[in-house]
Structure formats: structure tokens, C-alpha cells
Short mmCIF file of C-alpha atoms in Angstrom, two decimals:
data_model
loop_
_atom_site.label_atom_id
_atom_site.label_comp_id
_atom_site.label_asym_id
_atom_site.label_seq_id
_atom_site.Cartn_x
_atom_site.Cartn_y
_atom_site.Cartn_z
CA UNK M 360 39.99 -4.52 45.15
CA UNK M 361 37.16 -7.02 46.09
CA UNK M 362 34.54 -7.97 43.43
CA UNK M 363 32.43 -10.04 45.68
CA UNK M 364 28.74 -10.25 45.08
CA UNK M 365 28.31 -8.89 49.07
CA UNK M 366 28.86 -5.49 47.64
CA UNK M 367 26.18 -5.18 45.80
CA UNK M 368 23.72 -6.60 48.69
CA UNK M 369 22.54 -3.23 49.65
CA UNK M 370 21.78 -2.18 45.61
CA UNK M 371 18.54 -0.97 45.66
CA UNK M 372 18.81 -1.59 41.52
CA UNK M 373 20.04 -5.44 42.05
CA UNK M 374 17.69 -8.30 40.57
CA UNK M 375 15.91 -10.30 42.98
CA UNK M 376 16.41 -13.99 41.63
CA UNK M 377 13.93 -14.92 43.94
CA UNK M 378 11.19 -13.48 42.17
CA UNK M 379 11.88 -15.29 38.92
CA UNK M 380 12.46 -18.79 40.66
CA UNK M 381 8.94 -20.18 40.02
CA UNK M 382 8.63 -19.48 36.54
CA UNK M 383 12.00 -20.67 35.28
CA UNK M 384 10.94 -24.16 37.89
CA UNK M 385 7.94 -24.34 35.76
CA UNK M 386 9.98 -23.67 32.35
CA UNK M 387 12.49 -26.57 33.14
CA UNK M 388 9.94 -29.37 33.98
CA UNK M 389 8.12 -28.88 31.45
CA UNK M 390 4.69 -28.14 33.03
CA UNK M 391 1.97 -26.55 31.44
CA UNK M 392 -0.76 -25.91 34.08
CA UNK M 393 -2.94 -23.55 33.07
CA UNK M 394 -1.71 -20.72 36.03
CA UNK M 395 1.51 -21.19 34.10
CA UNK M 396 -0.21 -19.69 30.56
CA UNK M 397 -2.27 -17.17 32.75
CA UNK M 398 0.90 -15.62 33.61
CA UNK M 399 2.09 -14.91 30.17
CA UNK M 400 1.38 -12.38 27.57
CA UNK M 401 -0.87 -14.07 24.75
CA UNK M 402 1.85 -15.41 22.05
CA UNK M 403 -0.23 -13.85 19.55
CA UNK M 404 0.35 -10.16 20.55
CA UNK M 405 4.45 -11.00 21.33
CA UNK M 406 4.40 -12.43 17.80
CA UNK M 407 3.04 -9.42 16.01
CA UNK M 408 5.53 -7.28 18.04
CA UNK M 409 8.20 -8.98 17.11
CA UNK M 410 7.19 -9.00 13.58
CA UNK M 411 6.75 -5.44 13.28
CA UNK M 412 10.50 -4.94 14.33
CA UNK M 413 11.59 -7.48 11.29
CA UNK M 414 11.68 -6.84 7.42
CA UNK M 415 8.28 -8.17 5.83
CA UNK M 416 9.63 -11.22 4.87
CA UNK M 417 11.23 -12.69 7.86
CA UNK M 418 9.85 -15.29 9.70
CA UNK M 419 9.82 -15.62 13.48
CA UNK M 420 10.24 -19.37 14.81
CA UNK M 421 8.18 -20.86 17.81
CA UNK M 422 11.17 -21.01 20.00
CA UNK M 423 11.67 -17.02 19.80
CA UNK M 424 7.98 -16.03 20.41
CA UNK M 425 7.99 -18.56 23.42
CA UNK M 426 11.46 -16.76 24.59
CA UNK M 427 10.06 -13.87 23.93
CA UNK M 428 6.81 -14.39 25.64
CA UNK M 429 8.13 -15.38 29.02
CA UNK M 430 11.20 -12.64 28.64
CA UNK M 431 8.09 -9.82 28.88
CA UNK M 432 6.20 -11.56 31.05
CA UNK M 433 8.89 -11.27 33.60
CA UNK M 434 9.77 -8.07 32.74
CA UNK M 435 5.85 -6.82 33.48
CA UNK M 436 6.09 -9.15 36.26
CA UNK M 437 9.40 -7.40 37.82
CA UNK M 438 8.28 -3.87 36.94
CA UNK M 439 4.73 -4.04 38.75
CA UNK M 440 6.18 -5.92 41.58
CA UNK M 441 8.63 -2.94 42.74
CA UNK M 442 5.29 -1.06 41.78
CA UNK M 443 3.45 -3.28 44.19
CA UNK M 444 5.94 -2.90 47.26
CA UNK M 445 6.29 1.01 46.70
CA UNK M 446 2.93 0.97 47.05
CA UNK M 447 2.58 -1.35 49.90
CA UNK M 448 5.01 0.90 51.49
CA UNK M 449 2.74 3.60 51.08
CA UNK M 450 0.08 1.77 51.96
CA UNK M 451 -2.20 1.81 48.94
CA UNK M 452 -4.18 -0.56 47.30
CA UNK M 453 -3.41 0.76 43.65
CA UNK M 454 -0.41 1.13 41.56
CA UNK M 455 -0.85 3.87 39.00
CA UNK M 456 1.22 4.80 36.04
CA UNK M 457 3.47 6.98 37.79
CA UNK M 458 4.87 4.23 40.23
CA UNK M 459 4.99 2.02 36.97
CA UNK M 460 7.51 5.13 35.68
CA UNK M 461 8.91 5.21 39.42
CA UNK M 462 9.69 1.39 39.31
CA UNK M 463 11.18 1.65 35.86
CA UNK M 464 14.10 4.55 36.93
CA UNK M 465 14.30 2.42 40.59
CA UNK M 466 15.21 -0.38 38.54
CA UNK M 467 17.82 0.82 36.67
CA UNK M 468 15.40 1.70 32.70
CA UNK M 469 16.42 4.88 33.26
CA UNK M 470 16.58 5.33 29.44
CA UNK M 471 12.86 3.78 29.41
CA UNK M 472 11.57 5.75 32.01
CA UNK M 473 11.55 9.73 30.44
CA UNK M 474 9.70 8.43 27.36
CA UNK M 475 7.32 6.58 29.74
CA UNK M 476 6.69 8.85 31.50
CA UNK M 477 5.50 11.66 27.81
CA UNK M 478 3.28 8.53 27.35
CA UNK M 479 1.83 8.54 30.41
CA UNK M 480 1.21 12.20 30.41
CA UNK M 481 -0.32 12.18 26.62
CA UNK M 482 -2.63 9.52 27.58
CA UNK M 483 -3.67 11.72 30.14
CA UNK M 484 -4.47 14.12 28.31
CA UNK M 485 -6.11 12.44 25.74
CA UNK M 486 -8.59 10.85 28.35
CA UNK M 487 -9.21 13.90 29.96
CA UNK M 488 -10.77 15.57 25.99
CA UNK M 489 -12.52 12.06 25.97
CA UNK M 490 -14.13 12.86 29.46
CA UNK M 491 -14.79 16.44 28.29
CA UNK M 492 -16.40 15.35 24.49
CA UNK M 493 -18.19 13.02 26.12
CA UNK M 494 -20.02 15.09 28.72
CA UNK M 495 -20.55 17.73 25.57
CA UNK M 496 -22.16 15.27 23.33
CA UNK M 497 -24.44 13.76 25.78
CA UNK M 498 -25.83 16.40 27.05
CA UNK M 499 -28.70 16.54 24.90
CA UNK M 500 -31.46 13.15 25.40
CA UNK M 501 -29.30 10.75 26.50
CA UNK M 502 -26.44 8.73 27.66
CA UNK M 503 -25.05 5.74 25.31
CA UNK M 504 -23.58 4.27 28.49
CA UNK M 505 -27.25 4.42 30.35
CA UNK M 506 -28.55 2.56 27.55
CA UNK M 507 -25.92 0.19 26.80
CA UNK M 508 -26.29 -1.09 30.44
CA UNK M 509 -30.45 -0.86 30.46
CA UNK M 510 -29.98 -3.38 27.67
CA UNK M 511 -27.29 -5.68 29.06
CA UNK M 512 -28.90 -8.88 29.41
CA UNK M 513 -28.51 -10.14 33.33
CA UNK M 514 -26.47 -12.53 34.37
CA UNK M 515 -27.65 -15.52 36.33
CA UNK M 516 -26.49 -15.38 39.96
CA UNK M 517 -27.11 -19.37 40.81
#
């Protein structure tokens, strides 16, 4: 039995390496152009993730959040790129929550991808009694919205 790599060529579920290339180029030479930190989830929020995981008095150390922080970042970055190309596919312009859930089972979460996927339909839900309380409280004088944006000051455009 063969256990060559060719097999697995036609794996719908296999990693593209190609797609992480650039960021682990940028991780080994040490560069720190400001695209690079646009690309990652703010340290701040993978730190208090992490530390909501951990006992209260463990400590997290630079090293992990940074691991951490480019770990997720790919992981978002993977995930919304077989998004993106089922979407391309399908020639649309914009990748909902369901093709978020479809990308997850494509790529092999299938554990992730059911619980997903009772998020997804909650938050739904929950935006759809938002829209509806929203449209019942304001239909007396007005609309917070209307006035919020009367009052915005302009911006200038030169």
C-alpha cells in the first residue's frame, strides 16, 4: 500500500499551503509592516480569550498570545477564503453565514460546524425581534436613527 502525498491531491478537505505562505514569509523575517498587523486579530481580544479558558490566576506569556493571534488569524483567513471561492463559484459578491457554516463542514470542522450553524440561526432570530421592536417602538414621533444621522456632523470631502 502506497502512502504518497499524490493521493490525497484530489481531497477536497486537504490544506492549501499556498495560502499560508505569505504570512509565515512575513513571520520568519521578522517584518512588521503595518498590512502585516492589519491582518491579525487585535492581541487584546486573543488575550482575553485565552484567559477566560485559564484558572484566574494563570498568566498568559507574550509568545502564546502572538501564537495565538496569528493561529486565528489564519484560521478566519482559511475559513472565509473557501467562503470566498464558493461564492465566486456562484458568482456572488457576498459570503453570508451559511457559506461560513458550508466552508467549516467542506473543510473538515465538521464537529464545529452543527453548533455554528444553532448560532447562526439564534442570531437570526434575535435580529429579526430587534427589526420587529424596533419598528413597534418607533412608530409613534420619531426615528432615533433619523435623528442620530440629522445630527452627525459632516465630513469634509477635500
Amino acid at each position: 500500500m502506497s502512502t504518497s502525498n499524490n493521493n490525497n491531491n484530489d481531497n477536497n478537505n486537504s490544506f492549501d499551503s499556498s495560502k499560508a505562505v505569505f504570512s509565515i514569509s512575513m513571520a520568519e523575517s521578522g517584518s512588521s509592516l503595518a498590512g502585516e498587523q492589519e491582518r491579525l486579530v487585535p492581541i487584546a481580544n486573543v488575550g482575553r480569550i485565552m484567559k477566560q479558558i485559564l484558572p484566574p490566576n494563570a498568566k498568559v506569556s507574550k509568545e502564546a498570545k502572538e501564537t495565538m493571534q496569528e493561529c486565528v488569524s489564519e484560521f478566519i483567513g482559511f475559513v472565509t477564503g473557501e467562503a470566498s471561492e464558493k461564492c465566486r463559484k456562484e458568482r456572488r459578491k457576498t459570503v453570508n453565514g451559511d457559506d461560513v457554516c458550508w466552508a467549516m463542514a467542506t473543510l473538515g470542522f465538521d464537529d464545529y460546524a452543527p453548533p455554528l450553524r444553532r448560532y447562526l440561526e439564534r442570531y437570526r432570530e434575535i435580529e429579526v425581534d430587534r427589526v420587529n421592536q424596533n419598528k413597534a417602538g418607533n412608530s409613534g414621533e420619531f426615528d432615533d436613527n433619523l435623528l442620530y444621522t440629522q445630527n452627525k456632523p459632516q465630513r469634509d470631502s477635500g
